[in-house]
Short mmCIF file of C-alpha atoms in Angstrom, two decimals:
data_model
loop_
_atom_site.label_atom_id
_atom_site.label_comp_id
_atom_site.label_asym_id
_atom_site.label_seq_id
_atom_site.Cartn_x
_atom_site.Cartn_y
_atom_site.Cartn_z
CA UNK A 23 0.23 -0.08 0.16
CA UNK A 24 1.26 3.25 -0.92
CA UNK A 25 2.71 5.43 2.11
CA UNK A 26 1.79 8.47 3.07
CA UNK A 27 5.09 10.64 2.80
CA UNK A 28 6.85 12.85 5.25
CA UNK A 29 8.92 15.60 3.72
CA UNK A 30 11.23 18.01 5.47
CA UNK A 31 11.89 21.14 3.77
CA UNK A 32 15.06 22.97 3.76
CA UNK A 33 15.15 26.81 3.01
CA UNK A 34 18.96 27.47 1.34
CA UNK A 35 20.43 31.19 1.04
CA UNK A 36 23.46 31.51 -0.33
CA UNK A 37 24.45 27.76 0.13
CA UNK A 38 23.40 27.00 3.67
CA UNK A 39 20.15 25.84 5.29
CA UNK A 40 17.83 28.54 6.78
CA UNK A 41 14.26 28.55 8.20
CA UNK A 42 12.57 31.58 9.23
CA UNK A 43 9.25 32.13 11.49
CA UNK A 44 6.50 33.13 9.15
CA UNK A 45 9.62 33.86 6.63
CA UNK A 46 11.21 36.58 8.95
CA UNK A 47 13.98 36.43 10.94
CA UNK A 48 16.41 33.81 9.20
CA UNK A 49 18.28 31.17 11.83
CA UNK A 50 21.21 28.89 10.29
CA UNK A 51 20.46 25.50 11.11
CA UNK A 52 23.35 23.75 9.09
CA UNK A 53 24.81 22.16 6.09
CA UNK A 54 22.22 21.28 3.14
CA UNK A 55 23.53 18.10 2.15
CA UNK A 56 24.74 16.88 5.60
CA UNK A 57 21.12 17.85 7.01
CA UNK A 58 19.14 15.94 3.98
CA UNK A 59 21.38 12.73 4.83
CA UNK A 60 20.36 12.68 8.33
CA UNK A 61 16.97 13.54 7.59
CA UNK A 62 16.95 10.39 4.63
CA UNK A 63 18.89 8.36 7.38
CA UNK A 64 15.97 9.21 10.11
CA UNK A 65 13.57 7.88 7.46
CA UNK A 66 12.56 11.01 5.23
CA UNK A 67 10.44 9.81 2.27
CA UNK A 68 11.53 12.86 0.46
CA UNK A 69 13.52 16.23 1.02
CA UNK A 70 12.55 19.46 -0.77
CA UNK A 71 15.13 22.16 -0.98
CA UNK A 72 14.08 25.96 -1.30
CA UNK A 73 16.62 28.43 -2.50
CA UNK A 74 15.71 31.74 -1.23
CA UNK A 75 18.63 33.62 -2.01
CA UNK A 76 18.22 36.85 -3.80
CA UNK A 77 21.30 37.55 -5.60
CA UNK A 78 22.41 35.81 -9.07
CA UNK A 79 25.63 34.89 -7.06
CA UNK A 80 23.46 32.92 -4.36
CA UNK A 81 21.45 31.11 -7.22
CA UNK A 82 24.76 30.11 -8.73
CA UNK A 83 25.77 28.55 -5.60
CA UNK A 84 22.41 26.84 -5.31
CA UNK A 85 22.67 24.91 -8.44
CA UNK A 86 25.95 23.64 -7.50
CA UNK A 87 24.37 22.51 -4.49
CA UNK A 88 22.04 20.49 -6.13
CA UNK A 89 24.92 18.46 -7.95
CA UNK A 90 26.12 17.86 -4.54
CA UNK A 91 22.95 16.95 -3.19
CA UNK A 92 22.20 14.33 -6.04
CA UNK A 93 25.38 12.79 -5.16
CA UNK A 94 25.02 12.43 -1.37
CA UNK A 95 21.41 11.73 -1.09
CA UNK A 96 19.69 8.40 -1.58
CA UNK A 97 15.81 9.21 -1.97
CA UNK A 98 13.94 11.32 -4.42
CA UNK A 99 14.56 15.01 -3.77
CA UNK A 100 12.83 18.47 -5.11
CA UNK A 101 14.00 21.89 -5.79
CA UNK A 102 12.65 25.17 -5.86
CA UNK A 103 12.67 28.72 -5.85
CA UNK A 104 13.22 31.49 -8.34
CA UNK A 105 12.75 29.07 -11.31
CA UNK A 106 10.85 31.38 -13.99
CA UNK A 107 11.73 29.27 -17.06
CA UNK A 108 11.91 25.69 -18.92
CA UNK A 109 15.38 26.58 -19.11
CA UNK A 110 15.96 26.88 -15.29
CA UNK A 111 14.37 23.69 -14.65
CA UNK A 112 16.22 21.79 -17.55
CA UNK A 113 19.31 22.74 -15.49
CA UNK A 114 18.31 21.44 -11.99
CA UNK A 115 17.38 18.43 -14.00
CA UNK A 116 20.31 17.93 -15.15
CA UNK A 117 22.02 18.49 -11.85
CA UNK A 118 20.01 15.56 -10.64
CA UNK A 119 16.88 17.09 -8.77
CA UNK A 120 13.79 14.66 -9.33
CA UNK A 121 11.14 17.65 -9.33
CA UNK A 122 11.15 21.00 -9.42
CA UNK A 123 8.25 23.28 -7.65
CA UNK A 124 7.25 26.97 -9.45
CA UNK A 125 5.10 29.12 -7.48
CA UNK A 126 5.27 32.91 -8.19
CA UNK A 127 6.48 32.85 -11.91
CA UNK A 128 3.56 30.16 -12.59
CA UNK A 129 0.80 32.95 -11.17
CA UNK A 130 2.33 35.13 -13.42
CA UNK A 131 2.53 33.22 -16.64
CA UNK A 132 0.85 29.64 -16.03
CA UNK A 133 2.03 28.64 -19.29
CA UNK A 134 5.37 27.88 -17.50
CA UNK A 135 3.33 24.49 -16.10
CA UNK A 136 2.57 23.48 -19.98
CA UNK A 137 6.03 24.08 -21.05
CA UNK A 138 8.08 22.25 -18.37
CA UNK A 139 5.42 19.14 -18.14
CA UNK A 140 5.65 19.18 -21.89
CA UNK A 141 9.23 19.25 -22.03
CA UNK A 142 10.11 16.55 -18.81
CA UNK A 143 6.85 15.21 -17.66
CA UNK A 144 4.23 15.47 -15.48
CA UNK A 145 6.34 13.89 -12.55
CA UNK A 146 8.89 16.62 -12.92
CA UNK A 147 6.47 19.38 -11.89
CA UNK A 148 5.13 20.67 -8.72
CA UNK A 149 3.18 23.77 -8.40
CA UNK A 150 3.87 25.19 -5.01
CA UNK A 151 0.53 27.45 -4.00
CA UNK A 152 0.82 30.02 -1.08
CA UNK A 153 -2.78 31.06 0.11
CA UNK A 154 -4.54 33.19 2.69
CA UNK A 155 -8.11 33.77 3.61
CA UNK A 156 -9.35 37.17 2.68
CA UNK A 157 -13.21 37.89 3.14
CA UNK A 158 -13.73 33.82 3.49
CA UNK A 159 -11.72 33.56 -0.06
CA UNK A 160 -8.69 31.82 -0.32
CA UNK A 161 -6.47 34.35 -2.50
CA UNK A 162 -3.18 33.13 -3.93
CA UNK A 163 -0.15 35.05 -2.63
CA UNK A 164 3.39 35.54 -4.56
CA UNK A 165 6.75 36.24 -3.46
CA UNK A 166 6.67 34.35 -0.18
CA UNK A 167 3.02 35.85 0.87
CA UNK A 168 3.74 39.16 0.50
CA UNK A 169 1.75 40.05 -2.76
CA UNK A 170 -1.89 38.75 -3.61
CA UNK A 171 -2.73 37.55 -6.93
CA UNK A 172 -5.96 37.78 -8.76
CA UNK A 173 -6.36 34.07 -8.26
CA UNK A 174 -8.22 31.80 -6.13
CA UNK A 175 -6.89 28.79 -4.53
CA UNK A 176 -9.29 26.12 -6.05
CA UNK A 177 -9.62 26.88 -9.36
CA UNK A 178 -5.60 27.89 -9.56
CA UNK A 179 -4.57 24.30 -8.46
CA UNK A 180 -7.47 22.61 -10.66
CA UNK A 181 -6.09 24.82 -13.39
CA UNK A 182 -2.39 23.94 -12.61
CA UNK A 183 -3.65 20.19 -12.79
CA UNK A 184 -4.55 20.47 -16.18
CA UNK A 185 -1.76 22.34 -17.30
CA UNK A 186 0.23 19.30 -16.32
CA UNK A 187 1.55 19.70 -12.54
CA UNK A 188 2.14 16.50 -11.09
CA UNK A 189 1.92 17.25 -7.48
CA UNK A 190 0.08 20.35 -5.47
CA UNK A 191 2.29 21.63 -2.64
CA UNK A 192 -0.05 24.22 -0.85
CA UNK A 193 0.88 26.11 1.93
CA UNK A 194 -1.92 28.42 4.12
CA UNK A 195 -0.23 31.73 4.65
CA UNK A 196 -2.63 32.00 7.50
CA UNK A 197 -1.12 29.01 9.32
CA UNK A 198 2.50 28.90 7.95
CA UNK A 199 5.12 29.47 11.18
CA UNK A 200 2.35 29.58 13.66
CA UNK A 201 1.97 25.58 14.54
CA UNK A 202 -1.59 25.86 15.16
CA UNK A 203 -2.15 22.91 12.76
CA UNK A 204 -3.60 22.70 8.99
CA UNK A 205 -6.92 24.03 7.60
CA UNK A 206 -7.84 20.50 7.19
CA UNK A 207 -11.24 21.11 5.50
CA UNK A 208 -9.70 23.02 3.05
CA UNK A 209 -7.24 20.46 2.16
CA UNK A 210 -9.91 17.79 2.08
CA UNK A 211 -11.44 19.71 -0.52
CA UNK A 212 -8.67 20.05 -2.67
CA UNK A 213 -7.71 16.48 -2.41
CA UNK A 214 -11.33 15.63 -3.59
CA UNK A 215 -11.32 17.73 -6.39
CA UNK A 216 -7.84 17.00 -7.97
CA UNK A 217 -6.34 13.45 -9.29
CA UNK A 218 -2.97 14.38 -8.50
CA UNK A 219 -1.37 14.19 -5.12
CA UNK A 220 -1.23 16.98 -2.37
CA UNK A 221 1.20 17.76 -0.20
CA UNK A 222 0.11 19.45 3.13
CA UNK A 223 2.65 22.43 4.00
CA UNK A 224 2.91 24.96 7.24
CA UNK A 225 1.48 24.78 10.14
CA UNK A 226 2.59 21.86 12.31
CA UNK A 227 2.99 21.77 15.70
CA UNK A 228 2.35 18.37 17.11
CA UNK A 229 2.34 14.95 15.54
CA UNK A 230 -1.85 15.43 15.85
CA UNK A 231 -1.86 18.20 13.66
CA UNK A 232 0.15 15.74 10.69
CA UNK A 233 -2.09 12.81 11.62
CA UNK A 234 -5.20 15.14 11.02
CA UNK A 235 -4.22 16.70 7.74
CA UNK A 236 -3.23 13.11 6.31
CA UNK A 237 -6.59 11.71 7.49
CA UNK A 238 -9.10 14.42 7.55
CA UNK A 239 -7.59 16.14 5.33
CA UNK A 240 -6.84 13.48 3.13
CA UNK A 241 -3.06 14.83 2.10
CA UNK A 242 -0.95 12.74 0.50
CA UNK A 243 2.15 14.00 2.46
CA UNK A 244 3.08 16.67 4.77
CA UNK A 245 5.88 18.64 4.52
CA UNK A 246 7.56 20.76 7.70
CA UNK A 247 10.80 22.65 8.62
CA UNK A 248 10.98 23.89 11.81
CA UNK A 249 9.71 20.83 14.07
CA UNK A 250 12.67 18.83 12.45
CA UNK A 251 15.45 21.36 12.29
CA UNK A 252 14.89 22.26 15.84
CA UNK A 253 14.30 18.28 16.73
CA UNK A 254 11.09 19.41 18.53
CA UNK A 255 9.44 16.26 16.59
CA UNK A 256 12.16 13.95 15.30
CA UNK A 257 11.14 11.99 12.34
CA UNK A 258 11.31 8.46 13.74
CA UNK A 259 9.21 9.51 16.29
CA UNK A 260 6.62 10.91 14.15
CA UNK A 261 6.59 8.12 11.94
CA UNK A 262 6.38 5.43 14.72
CA UNK A 263 3.16 7.75 16.16
CA UNK A 264 1.69 7.76 12.81
CA UNK A 265 1.65 4.33 12.25
CA UNK A 266 0.42 3.81 15.70
CA UNK A 267 -2.83 5.72 14.65
CA UNK A 268 -2.77 3.14 11.69
CA UNK A 269 -1.59 5.73 8.84
CA UNK A 270 0.27 3.83 6.28
CA UNK A 271 3.90 5.03 6.79
CA UNK A 272 7.25 3.84 5.76
CA UNK A 273 8.92 2.81 8.70
CA UNK B 3 33.14 -2.60 -15.03
CA UNK B 4 29.50 -1.86 -14.95
CA UNK B 5 28.11 -0.39 -18.22
CA UNK B 6 25.20 1.79 -17.86
CA UNK B 7 23.50 2.17 -21.34
CA UNK B 8 23.34 5.73 -23.20
CA UNK B 9 20.91 5.64 -25.80
CA UNK B 10 20.27 9.57 -25.71
CA UNK B 11 17.04 9.28 -23.79
CA UNK B 12 17.61 11.91 -21.18
CA UNK B 13 19.47 12.17 -17.68
CA UNK B 14 20.92 9.11 -16.28
CA UNK B 15 22.67 11.06 -13.21
CA UNK B 16 20.79 9.44 -10.87
CA UNK B 17 21.77 5.89 -11.45
CA UNK B 18 25.36 7.18 -11.72
CA UNK B 19 24.83 8.92 -8.46
CA UNK B 20 23.78 5.50 -7.15
CA UNK B 21 26.91 3.54 -8.61
CA UNK B 22 29.17 6.26 -7.33
CA UNK B 23 28.01 6.03 -3.73
CA UNK B 24 28.41 2.29 -3.79
CA UNK B 25 31.78 2.84 -5.15
CA UNK B 26 31.26 0.79 -8.42
CA UNK B 27 33.18 1.49 -11.18
CA UNK B 28 31.17 2.24 -14.27
CA UNK B 29 30.98 3.81 -17.49
CA UNK B 30 28.47 5.75 -19.15
CA UNK B 31 28.00 4.09 -22.70
CA UNK B 32 26.33 3.74 -25.94
CA UNK B 33 29.53 1.73 -27.58
CA UNK B 34 28.32 -2.14 -28.36
CA UNK B 35 31.95 -3.33 -27.66
CA UNK B 36 32.16 -1.96 -24.42
CA UNK B 37 28.73 -2.68 -23.37
CA UNK B 38 29.47 -6.63 -24.37
CA UNK B 39 32.43 -6.59 -22.29
CA UNK B 40 30.89 -4.96 -19.25
CA UNK B 41 30.50 -7.60 -15.84
CA UNK B 42 26.94 -5.86 -15.65
CA UNK B 43 24.70 -3.82 -17.68
CA UNK B 44 22.33 -1.32 -16.62
CA UNK B 45 19.27 -0.22 -18.87
CA UNK B 46 18.11 2.87 -17.20
CA UNK B 47 15.06 5.15 -18.92
CA UNK B 48 13.25 7.99 -18.56
CA UNK B 49 10.05 9.71 -20.55
CA UNK B 50 7.84 7.77 -22.77
CA UNK B 51 8.22 4.07 -23.83
CA UNK B 52 7.46 4.59 -27.62
CA UNK B 53 10.23 7.18 -27.79
CA UNK B 54 12.74 5.52 -25.74
CA UNK B 55 12.38 2.27 -27.63
CA UNK B 56 12.74 4.27 -30.96
CA UNK B 57 15.78 5.72 -29.25
CA UNK B 58 17.10 2.11 -28.31
CA UNK B 59 16.54 0.84 -31.99
CA UNK B 60 18.11 3.99 -33.43
CA UNK B 61 20.91 3.48 -31.25
CA UNK B 62 21.34 -0.26 -32.84
CA UNK B 63 21.76 -1.64 -29.48
CA UNK B 64 18.78 -4.23 -29.55
CA UNK B 65 20.41 -6.65 -31.20
CA UNK B 66 23.46 -6.33 -28.70
CA UNK B 67 21.33 -6.46 -25.60
CA UNK B 68 19.30 -9.73 -26.52
CA UNK B 69 22.82 -11.47 -27.01
CA UNK B 70 24.35 -10.67 -23.35
CA UNK B 71 24.79 -13.36 -21.19
CA UNK B 72 26.16 -11.08 -17.99
CA UNK B 73 23.89 -9.70 -15.46
CA UNK B 74 21.63 -7.07 -16.99
CA UNK B 75 19.22 -4.72 -14.92
CA UNK B 76 16.54 -2.85 -16.33
CA UNK B 77 15.24 -0.03 -14.26
CA UNK B 78 11.60 1.68 -15.00
CA UNK B 79 11.21 2.63 -18.52
CA UNK B 80 14.36 0.49 -19.44
CA UNK B 81 12.71 -2.62 -17.98
CA UNK B 82 9.63 -1.94 -19.92
CA UNK B 83 11.33 -1.75 -23.08
CA UNK B 84 12.62 -5.57 -21.85
CA UNK B 85 8.78 -6.61 -21.76
CA UNK B 86 7.20 -7.71 -24.85
CA UNK B 87 5.53 -4.37 -25.44
CA UNK B 88 3.33 -1.69 -24.15
CA UNK B 89 0.38 0.31 -24.13
CA UNK B 90 2.36 3.53 -24.19
CA UNK B 91 2.64 4.74 -27.89
CA UNK B 92 1.30 1.36 -28.97
CA UNK B 93 5.47 0.24 -28.60
CA UNK B 94 6.61 -2.91 -29.30
CA UNK B 95 9.25 -3.87 -27.10
CA UNK B 96 12.41 -6.18 -26.79
CA UNK B 97 10.42 -9.32 -25.59
CA UNK B 98 12.84 -10.42 -22.90
CA UNK B 99 10.21 -11.02 -20.49
CA UNK B 100 7.07 -12.38 -21.13
CA UNK B 101 4.85 -9.47 -19.90
CA UNK B 102 2.83 -6.63 -21.42
CA UNK B 103 2.96 -3.26 -20.15
CA UNK B 104 -0.45 -1.82 -19.25
CA UNK B 105 -1.83 1.88 -18.54
CA UNK B 106 -2.20 1.72 -14.63
CA UNK B 107 -6.53 2.16 -14.03
CA UNK B 108 -6.21 1.32 -10.10
CA UNK B 109 -9.78 2.55 -9.39
CA UNK B 110 -10.70 2.92 -6.20
CA UNK B 111 -9.95 6.56 -5.53
CA UNK B 112 -6.04 5.78 -6.46
CA UNK B 113 -4.14 8.14 -8.32
CA UNK B 114 -2.18 7.76 -11.32
CA UNK B 115 1.14 8.15 -11.69
CA UNK B 116 1.50 5.62 -8.71
CA UNK B 117 4.16 7.82 -7.19
CA UNK B 118 5.67 7.68 -3.75
CA UNK B 119 7.30 4.80 -1.53
CA UNK B 120 5.24 1.06 -2.03
CA UNK B 121 5.78 -2.17 -0.77
CA UNK B 122 7.03 -5.20 -2.86
CA UNK B 123 5.37 -8.77 -1.88
CA UNK B 124 6.33 -12.38 -3.37
CA UNK B 125 10.12 -11.89 -3.39
CA UNK B 126 11.72 -14.20 -5.39
CA UNK B 127 14.98 -13.56 -6.78
CA UNK B 128 18.66 -13.12 -6.08
CA UNK B 129 18.01 -9.59 -6.42
CA UNK B 130 16.25 -9.63 -2.88
CA UNK B 131 18.60 -11.74 -0.86
CA UNK B 132 18.32 -11.09 2.76
CA UNK B 133 14.94 -9.34 2.21
CA UNK B 134 11.58 -9.71 3.59
CA UNK B 135 8.30 -9.15 1.97
CA UNK B 136 6.60 -5.47 2.53
CA UNK B 137 9.83 -3.44 2.33
CA UNK B 138 9.33 -0.30 0.78
CA UNK B 139 10.70 0.97 -2.65
CA UNK B 140 10.16 4.39 -4.49
CA UNK B 141 7.83 4.20 -7.68
CA UNK B 142 6.98 7.21 -10.37
CA UNK B 143 5.00 5.55 -13.29
CA UNK B 144 1.70 5.51 -15.22
CA UNK B 145 2.28 2.28 -16.89
CA UNK B 146 3.20 -1.19 -15.48
CA UNK B 147 4.10 -4.62 -16.40
CA UNK B 148 1.31 -7.32 -15.94
CA UNK B 149 1.96 -10.59 -13.73
CA UNK B 150 3.81 -13.33 -15.98
CA UNK B 151 6.10 -16.14 -15.78
CA UNK B 152 8.93 -14.17 -15.03
CA UNK B 153 7.38 -11.85 -12.18
CA UNK B 154 9.79 -12.22 -9.13
CA UNK B 155 8.41 -9.27 -7.03
CA UNK B 156 4.68 -7.65 -6.91
CA UNK B 157 2.92 -4.55 -5.77
CA UNK B 158 -0.64 -4.01 -5.00
CA UNK B 159 -2.04 -0.90 -6.41
CA UNK B 160 -5.47 -1.47 -7.16
CA UNK B 161 -4.33 -4.33 -8.91
CA UNK B 162 -1.56 -6.26 -8.89
CA UNK B 163 1.48 -5.71 -11.03
CA UNK B 164 4.95 -6.91 -11.48
CA UNK B 165 7.24 -5.03 -9.57
CA UNK B 166 10.40 -6.96 -10.73
CA UNK B 167 11.34 -9.51 -13.35
CA UNK B 168 13.73 -11.99 -14.12
CA UNK B 169 14.54 -14.26 -17.05
CA UNK B 170 17.90 -16.12 -16.34
CA UNK B 171 20.59 -13.03 -16.20
CA UNK B 172 18.07 -10.38 -17.16
CA UNK B 173 16.52 -8.31 -14.22
CA UNK B 174 13.91 -5.63 -14.25
CA UNK B 175 12.47 -3.43 -11.60
CA UNK B 176 9.68 -1.07 -12.30
CA UNK B 177 10.46 0.92 -9.10
CA UNK B 178 13.61 3.12 -8.65
CA UNK B 179 16.31 1.18 -6.52
CA UNK B 180 18.48 4.20 -7.09
CA UNK B 181 15.88 6.36 -5.26
CA UNK B 182 15.00 3.87 -2.66
CA UNK B 183 17.37 4.42 0.37
CA UNK B 184 18.94 1.66 1.87
CA UNK B 185 16.43 -0.82 0.21
CA UNK B 186 17.51 0.10 -3.30
CA UNK B 187 20.90 0.19 -2.26
CA UNK B 188 20.98 -3.42 -0.93
CA UNK B 189 19.04 -4.40 -4.17
CA UNK B 190 21.82 -2.66 -6.27
CA UNK B 191 24.28 -4.36 -4.34
CA UNK B 192 22.74 -7.52 -4.68
CA UNK B 193 22.52 -7.13 -8.33
CA UNK B 194 26.27 -6.31 -8.44
CA UNK B 195 27.29 -9.44 -6.69
CA UNK B 196 25.72 -11.68 -9.32
#
């Protein structure tokens, strides 16, 4: 039986791992390859590396890092951050990434999803969606939650699937970094509506939160950062607890 | 020396990296002589079966592969090309394994592509030496080989399909051992011990 996936997310700036609370106040938590290997050995099912470098120099460092990650990691990994063309995606594929995530660039120019899926296949492209509620509507945001777009979560997710996305990574900006749990009803609606996997991200504070989004929220995978980076919930503990709750987990 | 067959279908670096981690000496090649003289041969594959088979035919390597007597491992599309044929692109393949590759239609709300970690059962090949039924391996695919006389491992995703096939010195896995953590590493080691 297909296992629900647990995915640590590593934010990378200028070649090192960082994680901010609500994307502010970054704090260094280690070498990206070593940290990835540690998570893989602990039972992570996949890894996500997000480049949050703002400079060209930082982006170049990241591409070199992807090559090192591919050499050192024996589970699938996804990379994202600043991918705005099919060539950007292709470079990361050649460096060894298993998937890429696109976010703001796809909101700005949705054809990017068709182009990447057409060239490299749907299994290679994850569309990440950051959204927050405004007057009861889930509004898609870009640039790490700083800008509102014209798009609405459900219609954008459906469109992304139709354009060839292989997976949706949805983060609620209302919950990200708060450790108050996930908006499970929203996840369940998204999962019922889509035929591709949905990854839940942002908001996990406890094992119960993650169990809930994988069951009530119907998510295929849960992605988290700080609870792993700061050792609050070690992956082996999390996976054993989820297994005890009857959730299908790779132990 | 291990030969990884390069037939211009794309990126082989995940297989190369896995062999690198194992410390195996390997060469990525499309040269018939190098392939014939290798101790082990790996046929990787990404993309679409029809195009992959066309590339393989174009490279002139089909007869070379059919004549190999050392251990040969096909991975994912590489394994599918070793089956009789694939529904993907209505493709006639090499026919080493007596199995047909069909589009997955698992029903029961199960999603296609079948992507992520799933279990393999009924393990019956030296590839799985020292392993027990129920270990997890990593999959990404929308087509899968049906059960056949050459099935040596199965996965249940709505229906049972061949997770691995073997016929003599020819081995194939639908999953990706090079992405399957410690289990995948053991499977590759078992292959290279053959």
